Coordinates of C-alpha atoms in Angstrom, one line a residue:
Chain E
M19 CA 0.0 0.0 0.0
S20 CA 1.7 3.2 -1.1
L21 CA 1.0 6.5 0.5
E22 CA 1.6 9.7 -1.5
N23 CA 2.2 12.7 0.8
I24 CA 0.5 15.7 -0.8
A25 CA 0.7 18.3 2.0
C26 CA 2.7 19.0 5.1
N27 CA 2.3 21.8 7.6
K28 CA 3.9 22.2 11.0
S29 CA 1.2 22.9 13.5
F30 CA 1.5 23.3 17.3
G31 CA 4.9 21.6 17.3
G32 CA 3.6 18.6 15.4
W33 CA 2.6 18.0 11.8
H34 CA -0.6 18.2 9.7
K35 CA -0.1 16.0 6.7
R36 CA -2.4 14.9 3.8
Y37 CA -1.9 11.6 1.9
R38 CA -3.4 10.1 -1.2
H39 CA -3.7 6.4 -1.5
R40 CA -5.6 3.7 -3.5
S41 CA -8.4 2.3 -1.5
A42 CA -9.2 -1.4 -2.2
T43 CA -12.4 -1.1 -0.2
L44 CA -13.7 1.8 -2.2
G45 CA -12.2 1.1 -5.5
C46 CA -10.8 4.7 -6.0
D47 CA -8.1 7.0 -4.8
M48 CA -8.7 8.6 -1.5
V49 CA -7.2 11.5 0.5
F50 CA -7.0 11.6 4.3
A51 CA -5.4 14.1 6.7
I52 CA -3.5 13.2 9.8
Y53 CA -2.3 15.3 12.7
L54 CA 0.8 14.0 14.3
P55 CA 1.4 15.7 17.7
P56 CA 5.0 16.4 18.9
Q57 CA 4.9 13.3 21.0
A58 CA 4.9 11.2 17.7
E59 CA 8.6 11.9 17.4
S60 CA 9.4 9.9 20.5
G61 CA 8.8 6.6 18.7
R62 CA 6.1 5.6 21.3
K63 CA 2.8 4.6 19.7
L64 CA 0.0 7.1 20.4
P65 CA -3.8 6.7 20.5
V66 CA -5.8 7.8 17.5
L67 CA -9.0 9.8 17.3
Y68 CA -10.8 9.3 14.0
W69 CA -12.9 12.3 12.9
L70 CA -15.8 11.9 10.4
S71 CA -17.0 15.1 8.8
G72 CA -20.4 16.0 7.6
L73 CA -22.2 16.4 4.2
T74 CA -20.2 18.3 1.5
C75 CA -17.0 18.2 3.6
T76 CA -13.6 16.7 2.8
D77 CA -10.6 15.8 5.0
E78 CA -9.8 19.5 5.3
N79 CA -12.7 21.1 7.1
F80 CA -12.0 19.7 10.5
M81 CA -8.2 20.2 10.3
Q82 CA -8.6 23.9 9.3
K83 CA -11.5 25.0 11.4
A84 CA -12.0 23.0 14.6
G85 CA -8.9 24.2 16.5
A86 CA -8.2 20.6 17.6
Q87 CA -4.5 20.5 17.0
R88 CA -3.7 22.6 20.0
L89 CA -5.4 20.0 22.3
A90 CA -4.0 17.0 20.4
A91 CA -0.5 18.4 20.9
E92 CA -1.2 18.9 24.6
L93 CA -2.8 15.4 25.0
G94 CA -0.5 13.4 22.7
L95 CA -3.4 12.3 20.4
I96 CA -3.1 11.5 16.7
I97 CA -6.1 12.7 14.7
V98 CA -7.1 11.2 11.4
A99 CA -9.7 12.8 9.2
P100 CA -10.9 10.8 6.1
D101 CA -12.9 12.2 3.2
T102 CA -16.7 11.9 3.4
S103 CA -17.2 9.6 0.4
P104 CA -15.5 7.8 -2.4
R105 CA -14.4 10.3 -5.1
G106 CA -13.3 10.4 -8.7
A107 CA -14.7 10.2 -12.2
E108 CA -15.3 6.4 -11.8
V109 CA -17.5 6.9 -8.8
P110 CA -21.1 7.7 -9.6
G111 CA -22.5 10.8 -7.8
D112 CA -26.0 12.1 -7.3
P113 CA -27.9 11.9 -10.6
D114 CA -29.4 15.4 -9.9
G115 CA -26.2 16.9 -8.7
A116 CA -27.5 17.4 -5.2
W117 CA -25.2 17.9 -2.2
D118 CA -26.9 15.4 0.1
F119 CA -26.2 12.2 -1.8
G120 CA -23.2 10.8 -3.7
H121 CA -19.9 12.6 -3.6
G122 CA -19.4 14.2 -0.2
A123 CA -22.3 12.2 1.2
G124 CA -21.3 8.6 1.7
F125 CA -23.1 8.3 5.0
Y126 CA -20.4 5.9 6.3
L127 CA -22.3 2.8 5.4
N128 CA -21.8 -0.1 3.0
A129 CA -24.2 0.3 0.1
T130 CA -25.9 -2.8 -1.2
E131 CA -27.6 -1.4 -4.3
A132 CA -26.2 -0.9 -7.8
P133 CA -24.6 1.3 -8.9
W134 CA -23.6 2.5 -5.4
S135 CA -22.4 -0.9 -4.0
R136 CA -19.3 -0.9 -6.1
H137 CA -17.7 2.1 -4.3
Y138 CA -19.8 3.3 -1.5
R139 CA -18.4 1.3 1.4
M140 CA -17.3 4.0 3.7
H141 CA -18.1 2.0 6.9
D142 CA -15.6 -0.7 6.0
Y143 CA -13.1 1.9 4.9
V144 CA -13.3 3.9 8.1
V145 CA -13.5 1.0 10.5
Q146 CA -11.1 -1.5 8.8
E147 CA -9.0 -0.3 5.9
L148 CA -8.0 3.2 7.2
P149 CA -7.0 2.1 10.7
A150 CA -4.9 -0.7 9.3
L151 CA -3.2 1.8 7.0
I152 CA -2.6 4.2 9.9
E153 CA -1.3 1.7 12.3
A154 CA 1.1 0.2 9.7
N155 CA 2.5 3.6 8.6
F156 CA 2.5 5.9 11.6
P157 CA 3.3 5.6 15.3
A158 CA -0.3 4.8 16.0
S159 CA -1.5 2.3 18.6
D160 CA -4.7 0.4 18.4
A161 CA -6.3 2.6 21.1
R162 CA -9.0 4.2 18.9
G163 CA -11.6 6.8 19.5
I164 CA -14.2 8.1 17.0
S165 CA -16.1 11.3 16.6
G166 CA -17.8 13.3 14.0
H167 CA -20.2 16.0 13.0
S168 CA -23.7 15.7 11.6
M169 CA -23.6 12.9 8.9
G170 CA -20.1 12.1 10.5
G171 CA -21.6 12.0 14.0
H172 CA -24.0 9.4 12.7
G173 CA -21.1 7.6 11.1
A174 CA -19.1 7.7 14.4
L175 CA -22.0 6.4 16.5
V176 CA -22.8 3.6 14.0
A177 CA -19.2 2.6 13.7
A178 CA -18.8 2.3 17.4
L179 CA -22.2 0.5 18.0
R180 CA -21.6 -2.0 15.2
T181 CA -18.0 -3.0 16.1
P182 CA -17.7 -3.8 19.8
G183 CA -14.1 -3.8 20.9
R184 CA -12.9 -1.6 18.1
Y185 CA -13.1 1.8 19.8
R186 CA -12.6 2.9 23.4
S187 CA -14.5 6.2 23.2
V188 CA -17.1 7.8 21.0
S189 CA -18.5 11.3 20.7
A190 CA -20.4 13.5 18.3
F191 CA -21.4 17.0 17.4
A192 CA -25.0 17.4 16.2
P193 CA -25.2 13.8 14.8
I194 CA -28.0 12.5 12.6
C195 CA -29.3 10.3 15.4
H196 CA -32.2 8.5 13.7
P197 CA -31.6 8.5 9.9
V198 CA -34.4 6.1 9.0
Q199 CA -36.8 8.8 10.1
C200 CA -35.3 12.0 8.6
P201 CA -35.2 13.3 5.0
W202 CA -31.4 13.1 4.6
G203 CA -31.4 9.5 5.8
E204 CA -34.4 8.4 3.8
K205 CA -33.0 9.8 0.6
A206 CA -29.6 8.2 1.1
F207 CA -30.7 4.9 2.6
S208 CA -33.4 4.3 -0.1
R209 CA -30.7 4.5 -2.7
Y210 CA -27.6 3.0 -1.0
L211 CA -29.6 0.2 0.7
G212 CA -32.8 -0.1 -1.4
E213 CA -36.4 0.4 -0.5
D214 CA -36.7 -2.4 2.0
R215 CA -36.7 -0.4 5.2
S216 CA -36.0 -3.4 7.4
K217 CA -32.4 -3.3 6.1
W218 CA -31.9 0.3 7.2
A219 CA -32.0 -0.5 10.9
E220 CA -28.4 -1.7 11.0
W221 CA -27.3 1.8 10.1
D222 CA -29.3 3.8 12.6
A223 CA -27.8 4.7 15.9
S224 CA -31.2 5.0 17.7
L225 CA -32.1 1.5 16.6
L226 CA -28.7 -0.1 17.0
I227 CA -28.1 1.1 20.6
A228 CA -30.9 -1.0 22.0
N229 CA -28.9 -4.2 21.3
A230 CA -25.3 -2.9 21.4
P231 CA -23.3 -5.2 23.6
E232 CA -20.7 -2.5 24.6
R233 CA -21.0 0.5 26.9
L234 CA -18.6 3.2 25.7
P235 CA -18.2 6.7 27.1
L236 CA -20.6 8.6 24.9
L237 CA -20.6 12.4 24.7
I238 CA -22.9 14.4 22.3
D239 CA -23.1 18.2 22.0
Q240 CA -26.0 19.7 20.2
G241 CA -26.8 23.4 19.6
D242 CA -30.3 24.4 20.3
R243 CA -30.3 26.9 17.5
D244 CA -29.2 24.3 14.9
S245 CA -31.6 24.7 12.0
F246 CA -31.4 20.9 11.3
L247 CA -32.2 19.9 14.9
D248 CA -35.9 19.0 14.7
T249 CA -36.1 17.8 11.1
Q250 CA -32.8 15.9 10.6
L251 CA -30.9 15.3 13.8
M252 CA -33.4 14.1 16.5
P253 CA -31.0 13.5 19.4
E254 CA -34.0 12.9 21.6
S255 CA -34.6 9.6 19.7
L256 CA -31.1 8.5 20.7
R257 CA -31.6 9.6 24.3
G258 CA -34.9 7.8 24.5
A259 CA -33.3 4.5 23.2
A260 CA -30.0 4.8 25.2
A261 CA -31.5 5.1 28.7
P262 CA -33.5 1.8 28.8
A263 CA -30.5 0.0 27.2
G264 CA -28.3 1.2 30.0
H265 CA -26.0 3.4 28.0
A266 CA -24.5 6.4 29.8
L267 CA -25.2 9.0 27.1
E268 CA -24.1 12.5 28.0
L269 CA -26.2 14.7 25.7
R270 CA -25.6 18.4 26.2
M271 CA -27.9 20.9 24.6
Q272 CA -25.8 24.1 24.0
A273 CA -27.9 27.2 24.2
G274 CA -27.6 29.5 21.2
Y275 CA -25.3 27.4 19.1
D276 CA -25.9 26.4 15.4
H277 CA -24.6 23.7 13.1
S278 CA -21.4 25.4 12.1
Y279 CA -17.7 24.9 12.9
Y280 CA -17.9 27.8 15.3
F281 CA -20.0 25.4 17.4
I282 CA -17.6 22.6 17.0
A283 CA -14.6 24.8 17.9
S284 CA -16.3 26.0 21.0
F285 CA -16.6 22.5 22.5
I286 CA -13.8 20.5 20.8
E287 CA -11.7 20.7 23.9
D288 CA -14.3 18.8 26.0
H289 CA -14.4 16.1 23.3
L290 CA -10.7 15.7 23.0
R291 CA -10.4 15.4 26.8
H292 CA -13.3 12.9 26.8
H293 CA -11.4 10.7 24.3
A294 CA -8.0 11.2 25.9
Q295 CA -9.3 10.0 29.2
A296 CA -10.5 6.7 27.7
L297 CA -7.7 6.3 25.2
K298 CA -4.8 7.0 27.6
A299 CA -6.2 4.8 30.4
D300 CA -4.2 1.6 30.4
Chain I
M62 CA -24.5 54.5 8.1
S63 CA -26.5 51.4 7.9
L64 CA -25.2 47.9 8.7
E65 CA -26.8 44.8 7.3
N66 CA -26.2 41.7 9.4
I67 CA -25.5 38.8 7.0
A68 CA -24.3 36.1 9.4
C69 CA -24.4 35.3 13.1
N70 CA -22.8 32.3 14.9
K71 CA -22.4 31.8 18.6
S72 CA -18.8 31.0 19.4
F73 CA -17.1 30.4 22.7
G74 CA -20.0 32.1 24.5
G75 CA -19.8 35.2 22.4
W76 CA -20.9 35.9 18.8
H77 CA -19.2 35.9 15.4
K78 CA -21.1 38.2 13.1
R79 CA -20.7 39.5 9.5
Y80 CA -22.0 42.8 8.3
R81 CA -22.4 44.5 4.9
H82 CA -22.2 48.2 4.6
R83 CA -21.7 51.0 2.1
S84 CA -18.1 52.4 2.4
A85 CA -17.8 56.0 1.5
T86 CA -14.0 55.7 1.5
L87 CA -14.0 52.9 -1.0
G88 CA -17.0 53.7 -3.0
C89 CA -18.5 50.2 -2.8
D90 CA -20.2 47.8 -0.5
M91 CA -17.9 46.1 2.0
V92 CA -18.3 43.1 4.3
F93 CA -16.5 42.8 7.6
A94 CA -16.6 40.2 10.4
I95 CA -16.6 40.9 14.1
Y96 CA -16.2 38.7 17.1
L97 CA -17.9 39.9 20.2
P98 CA -16.7 38.1 23.3
P99 CA -19.1 37.2 26.1
Q100 CA -18.0 40.3 28.0
A101 CA -19.6 42.5 25.3
E102 CA -22.9 41.8 26.9
S103 CA -21.9 43.6 30.1
G104 CA -22.4 47.0 28.4
R105 CA -18.8 47.9 29.2
K106 CA -16.7 49.1 26.2
L107 CA -14.0 46.6 25.2
P108 CA -10.7 47.0 23.4
V109 CA -10.6 46.0 19.7
L110 CA -8.0 44.1 17.7
Y111 CA -8.1 44.7 14.0
W112 CA -6.9 41.8 11.9
L113 CA -5.8 42.3 8.3
S114 CA -5.7 39.2 6.1
G115 CA -3.3 38.4 3.2
L116 CA -3.6 38.1 -0.5
T117 CA -6.7 36.4 -1.9
C118 CA -8.4 36.4 1.6
T119 CA -11.7 37.8 2.7
D120 CA -13.1 38.6 6.2
E121 CA -13.7 34.9 6.7
N122 CA -10.3 33.2 6.7
F123 CA -9.0 34.4 10.0
M124 CA -12.4 33.9 11.8
Q125 CA -12.6 30.3 10.6
K126 CA -9.1 29.2 10.8
A127 CA -7.0 31.0 13.4
G128 CA -8.6 29.7 16.6
A129 CA -8.6 33.2 18.0
Q130 CA -12.1 33.4 19.4
R131 CA -11.2 31.1 22.3
L132 CA -8.6 33.6 23.5
A133 CA -10.7 36.7 22.7
A134 CA -13.4 35.2 24.9
E135 CA -11.0 34.6 27.7
L136 CA -9.3 38.0 27.4
G137 CA -12.4 40.2 26.6
L138 CA -11.2 41.4 23.2
I139 CA -13.3 42.3 20.3
I140 CA -11.8 41.2 17.0
V141 CA -12.6 42.9 13.7
A142 CA -11.6 41.4 10.3
P143 CA -12.2 43.5 7.2
D144 CA -12.0 42.3 3.6
T145 CA -8.7 42.6 1.8
S146 CA -9.7 45.1 -0.9
P147 CA -12.7 46.9 -2.4
R148 CA -15.0 44.6 -4.2
G149 CA -17.8 44.6 -6.7
A150 CA -18.5 45.0 -10.4
E151 CA -17.7 48.7 -10.2
V152 CA -14.2 48.1 -8.8
P153 CA -11.5 47.4 -11.4
G154 CA -9.5 44.3 -10.8
D155 CA -6.2 42.9 -12.2
P156 CA -6.4 43.3 -16.0
D157 CA -4.8 39.9 -16.3
G158 CA -6.9 38.3 -13.7
A159 CA -4.0 37.6 -11.4
W160 CA -4.4 37.0 -7.6
D161 CA -1.7 39.3 -6.4
F162 CA -3.3 42.6 -7.6
G163 CA -6.8 44.1 -7.6
H164 CA -9.6 42.3 -5.9
G165 CA -8.3 40.5 -2.8
A166 CA -5.0 42.5 -3.0
G167 CA -5.6 46.0 -1.9
F168 CA -2.3 46.2 0.0
Y169 CA -3.9 48.5 2.6
L170 CA -2.7 51.7 0.9
N171 CA -4.4 54.7 -0.7
A172 CA -3.9 54.5 -4.4
T173 CA -3.0 57.6 -6.3
E174 CA -3.1 56.4 -9.9
A175 CA -6.2 56.0 -12.1
P176 CA -8.2 53.9 -12.3
W177 CA -7.2 52.5 -8.9
S178 CA -7.4 55.7 -7.0
R179 CA -11.2 55.9 -7.1
H180 CA -11.7 52.7 -4.9
Y181 CA -8.4 51.4 -3.6
R182 CA -8.1 53.4 -0.4
M183 CA -7.9 50.5 2.1
H184 CA -5.6 52.4 4.4
D185 CA -8.1 55.1 5.1
Y186 CA -10.9 52.5 5.3
V187 CA -9.0 50.4 7.9
V188 CA -7.5 53.2 9.9
Q189 CA -10.5 55.7 9.9
E190 CA -13.8 54.6 8.5
L191 CA -14.0 51.1 9.9
P192 CA -13.0 52.0 13.5
A193 CA -15.5 54.9 13.5
L194 CA -18.2 52.4 12.4
I195 CA -17.2 49.8 15.0
E196 CA -17.0 52.3 17.8
A197 CA -20.4 53.8 16.9
N198 CA -22.3 50.5 16.6
F199 CA -20.7 48.1 19.0
P200 CA -19.5 48.2 22.6
A201 CA -16.0 49.0 21.4
S202 CA -13.6 51.4 23.1
D203 CA -10.9 53.4 21.3
A204 CA -8.2 51.1 22.7
R205 CA -7.1 49.6 19.4
G206 CA -4.5 47.0 18.4
I207 CA -3.7 45.9 14.9
S208 CA -2.3 42.7 13.4
G209 CA -2.3 40.8 10.2
H210 CA -0.7 38.1 8.0
S211 CA 1.5 38.6 5.0
M212 CA 0.1 41.5 2.9
G213 CA -2.0 42.1 6.0
G214 CA 1.1 42.1 8.2
H215 CA 2.4 44.8 6.0
G216 CA -0.9 46.6 6.3
A217 CA -0.8 46.4 10.1
L218 CA 2.8 47.6 10.4
V219 CA 2.2 50.5 8.0
A220 CA -1.1 51.5 9.7
A221 CA 0.6 51.7 13.1
L222 CA 3.8 53.4 11.8
R223 CA 1.8 56.1 9.9
T224 CA -0.7 57.0 12.5
P225 CA 0.9 57.6 15.9
G226 CA -1.6 57.6 18.7
R227 CA -4.1 55.5 16.9
Y228 CA -3.0 52.0 18.1
R229 CA -1.6 50.8 21.4
S230 CA -0.1 47.5 20.0
V231 CA 0.9 46.0 16.8
S232 CA 1.9 42.5 15.7
A233 CA 2.2 40.5 12.5
F234 CA 2.6 37.0 11.1
A235 CA 5.0 36.7 8.2
P236 CA 4.5 40.3 7.1
I237 CA 5.7 41.7 3.8
C238 CA 8.4 43.9 5.5
H239 CA 10.0 45.7 2.6
P240 CA 7.5 45.9 -0.3
V241 CA 9.5 48.4 -2.4
Q242 CA 12.1 45.6 -2.8
C243 CA 9.9 42.5 -3.5
P244 CA 8.0 41.4 -6.5
W245 CA 4.5 41.5 -4.9
G246 CA 5.2 45.1 -3.7
E247 CA 6.8 46.3 -6.9
K248 CA 3.8 45.0 -9.0
A249 CA 1.2 46.5 -6.7
F250 CA 3.0 49.8 -5.9
S251 CA 3.9 50.6 -9.5
R252 CA 0.2 50.4 -10.4
Y253 CA -1.5 51.8 -7.3
L254 CA 1.1 54.5 -6.7
G255 CA 2.8 55.0 -10.1
E256 CA 6.3 54.5 -11.3
D257 CA 7.9 57.2 -9.2
R258 CA 9.5 55.0 -6.5
S259 CA 10.1 58.0 -4.2
K260 CA 6.4 57.9 -3.4
W261 CA 6.5 54.3 -2.4
A262 CA 8.5 54.9 0.8
E263 CA 5.5 56.0 2.8
W264 CA 4.0 52.6 2.4
D265 CA 7.0 50.5 3.4
A266 CA 7.4 49.4 7.0
S267 CA 11.2 49.1 6.8
L268 CA 11.5 52.7 5.5
L269 CA 8.8 54.2 7.7
I270 CA 10.2 52.8 10.9
A271 CA 13.3 54.9 10.8
N272 CA 11.3 58.1 11.4
A273 CA 8.3 56.8 13.3
P274 CA 7.7 58.9 16.4
E275 CA 6.0 56.2 18.4
R276 CA 7.4 53.1 20.1
L277 CA 4.7 50.4 20.1
P278 CA 5.0 46.9 21.5
L279 CA 5.9 45.1 18.2
L280 CA 5.8 41.3 17.9
I281 CA 6.4 39.4 14.7
D282 CA 6.4 35.7 14.1
Q283 CA 7.9 34.3 10.9
G284 CA 8.2 30.6 9.9
D285 CA 11.6 29.6 8.6
R286 CA 10.1 27.2 6.1
D287 CA 7.9 29.9 4.6
S288 CA 8.3 29.6 0.8
F289 CA 7.9 33.4 0.5
L290 CA 10.5 34.3 3.2
D291 CA 13.5 35.3 1.1
T292 CA 11.8 36.7 -2.0
Q293 CA 8.8 38.5 -0.7
L294 CA 8.8 39.0 3.1
M295 CA 12.3 40.1 4.2
P296 CA 11.9 40.5 7.9
E297 CA 15.6 41.1 8.3
S298 CA 15.1 44.4 6.5
L299 CA 12.7 45.5 9.2
R300 CA 15.0 44.2 12.0
G301 CA 17.9 46.1 10.5
A302 CA 15.9 49.4 10.4
A303 CA 14.2 49.0 13.7
A304 CA 17.2 48.6 15.9
P305 CA 19.0 51.9 15.1
A306 CA 15.7 53.7 15.4
G307 CA 15.2 52.4 18.9
H308 CA 12.2 50.2 18.3
A309 CA 11.8 47.1 20.5
L310 CA 11.0 44.6 17.7
E311 CA 10.5 41.1 18.9
L312 CA 11.1 39.0 15.7
R313 CA 10.7 35.3 16.3
M314 CA 11.9 32.9 13.7
Q315 CA 9.8 29.7 14.1
A316 CA 11.6 26.6 13.0
G317 CA 9.7 24.4 10.6
Y318 CA 6.6 26.6 10.1
D319 CA 5.3 27.7 6.7
H320 CA 3.0 30.5 5.5
S321 CA -0.3 28.8 6.3
Y322 CA -3.0 29.3 8.8
Y323 CA -1.6 26.2 10.7
F324 CA 1.3 28.5 11.5
I325 CA -0.9 31.4 12.5
A326 CA -3.1 29.1 14.7
S327 CA 0.0 27.8 16.4
F328 CA 1.1 31.2 17.7
I329 CA -2.1 33.3 17.8
E330 CA -2.3 32.9 21.6
D331 CA 0.9 34.8 22.1
H332 CA -0.2 37.6 19.8
L333 CA -3.6 38.0 21.5
R334 CA -1.9 38.1 24.9
H335 CA 0.6 40.6 23.5
H336 CA -2.3 42.9 22.4
A337 CA -4.4 42.3 25.5
Q338 CA -1.5 43.4 27.8
A339 CA -1.2 46.7 26.0
L340 CA -4.9 47.2 25.3
K341 CA -6.1 46.5 28.8
A342 CA -3.4 48.5 30.6
D343 CA -5.2 51.6 31.8

């Protein structure tokens, strides 16, 4: 597996780098970003936080806007940010050119319907291929946390709930909590997974959590002025499902905050400390 | 003077807002961004740091990428980020469509040559019109600091050196220190100011500093891996002129850092504390 380094910036004493590689899972070239804190130069393996971005984003949004490197440098965390979908001329996009399906909108699932099933396998990429690549090529341990925003918050929750033992901590900002019941989810799932809604449940955090065997530290921040709160995100569905299943979900409604990166930046410190506490406890 | 609010995001307990207004100085509509920290709700007037961005930027780059709001909220500083040039269909741009002249490249000076002299008066806008607008419409005191990056670092240095008494503190990231001797400056000054190089000196920090009557706290950070360092930025010219003139210039060469916002974010805390110390000393 060859990695092509395409960007390199010193940041808070460590390094922000971007790499291009051929993904076997996705059948296309992919770009990811990695932040290596100063502690990475010690040779010791460091825990990794995987960050999944939302609709329309790439690997760049979080690295440029969240203000996370300062904390990662303090806490000795590696951060890895993949792209949000397969890309390239060979990968079909939305037939209508919309922004909420196709390129930039992979929903972190494994599609089963043609023509999407050939490339749209972001769950396997994020959960399997990318960590294997990171752990083979960087001073990264197998202590993994996962977080994300909006569609990426959904992706983080689903990744953790579906793969017990793979992550030690999970968090999300304004996640899509119940995609089978919201317009973004209905559009994406009906195409990626087909019209049989019974198959959608395995990609919905509010439905998965009832039977999830693992109890991870789970922190969610949600702005109460987020214009997508009621129609697309529905954190109360997740809260309602988490409590009877015995999950300690900390859902914080943040007064006045919207869906933007200004919201994420305002609370990223709490999330990185949440992950560091779990990832550095040995 | 009417201000049209075009964006509003809660950020670190305060508010990031963007406004559009008609600029009499520039003869066009302009957009600026302002960060109002939580302390702005007390009714007390707060000091203001003006941030000038570099070539191709708008009011948005610094607010999204520098990570400054966290510190501004802690320190009780307002931050104001104007656009980098006059804009709009009525404002002539670079005849060749280049990115280093015209729109996005106002160089924070007052042009004297047609057709630029009608609109390209960013110095007067930044130093006079914008602060008057801010101090009349927001809880902003007349304690002003100024900073910027690259072309905006040049703008900040020149603004402070030309207008004694107007600012209490100045700093810059990777500023163009000696524009009369670098390709960016030569291209811009020859068009905005004409071919008579004797008129260029009043817009060049390394030449202005010899006769500046005021001694401000002056902090400059410069990455030593900045690809523009030798050809365009020339901080040693400023250092060489500052010392005999008795200016306490703190020029810090930062090993491994480039010209990007990752560099700015890594050191913005030091700059905001530098400004807060001067601005809050009463």
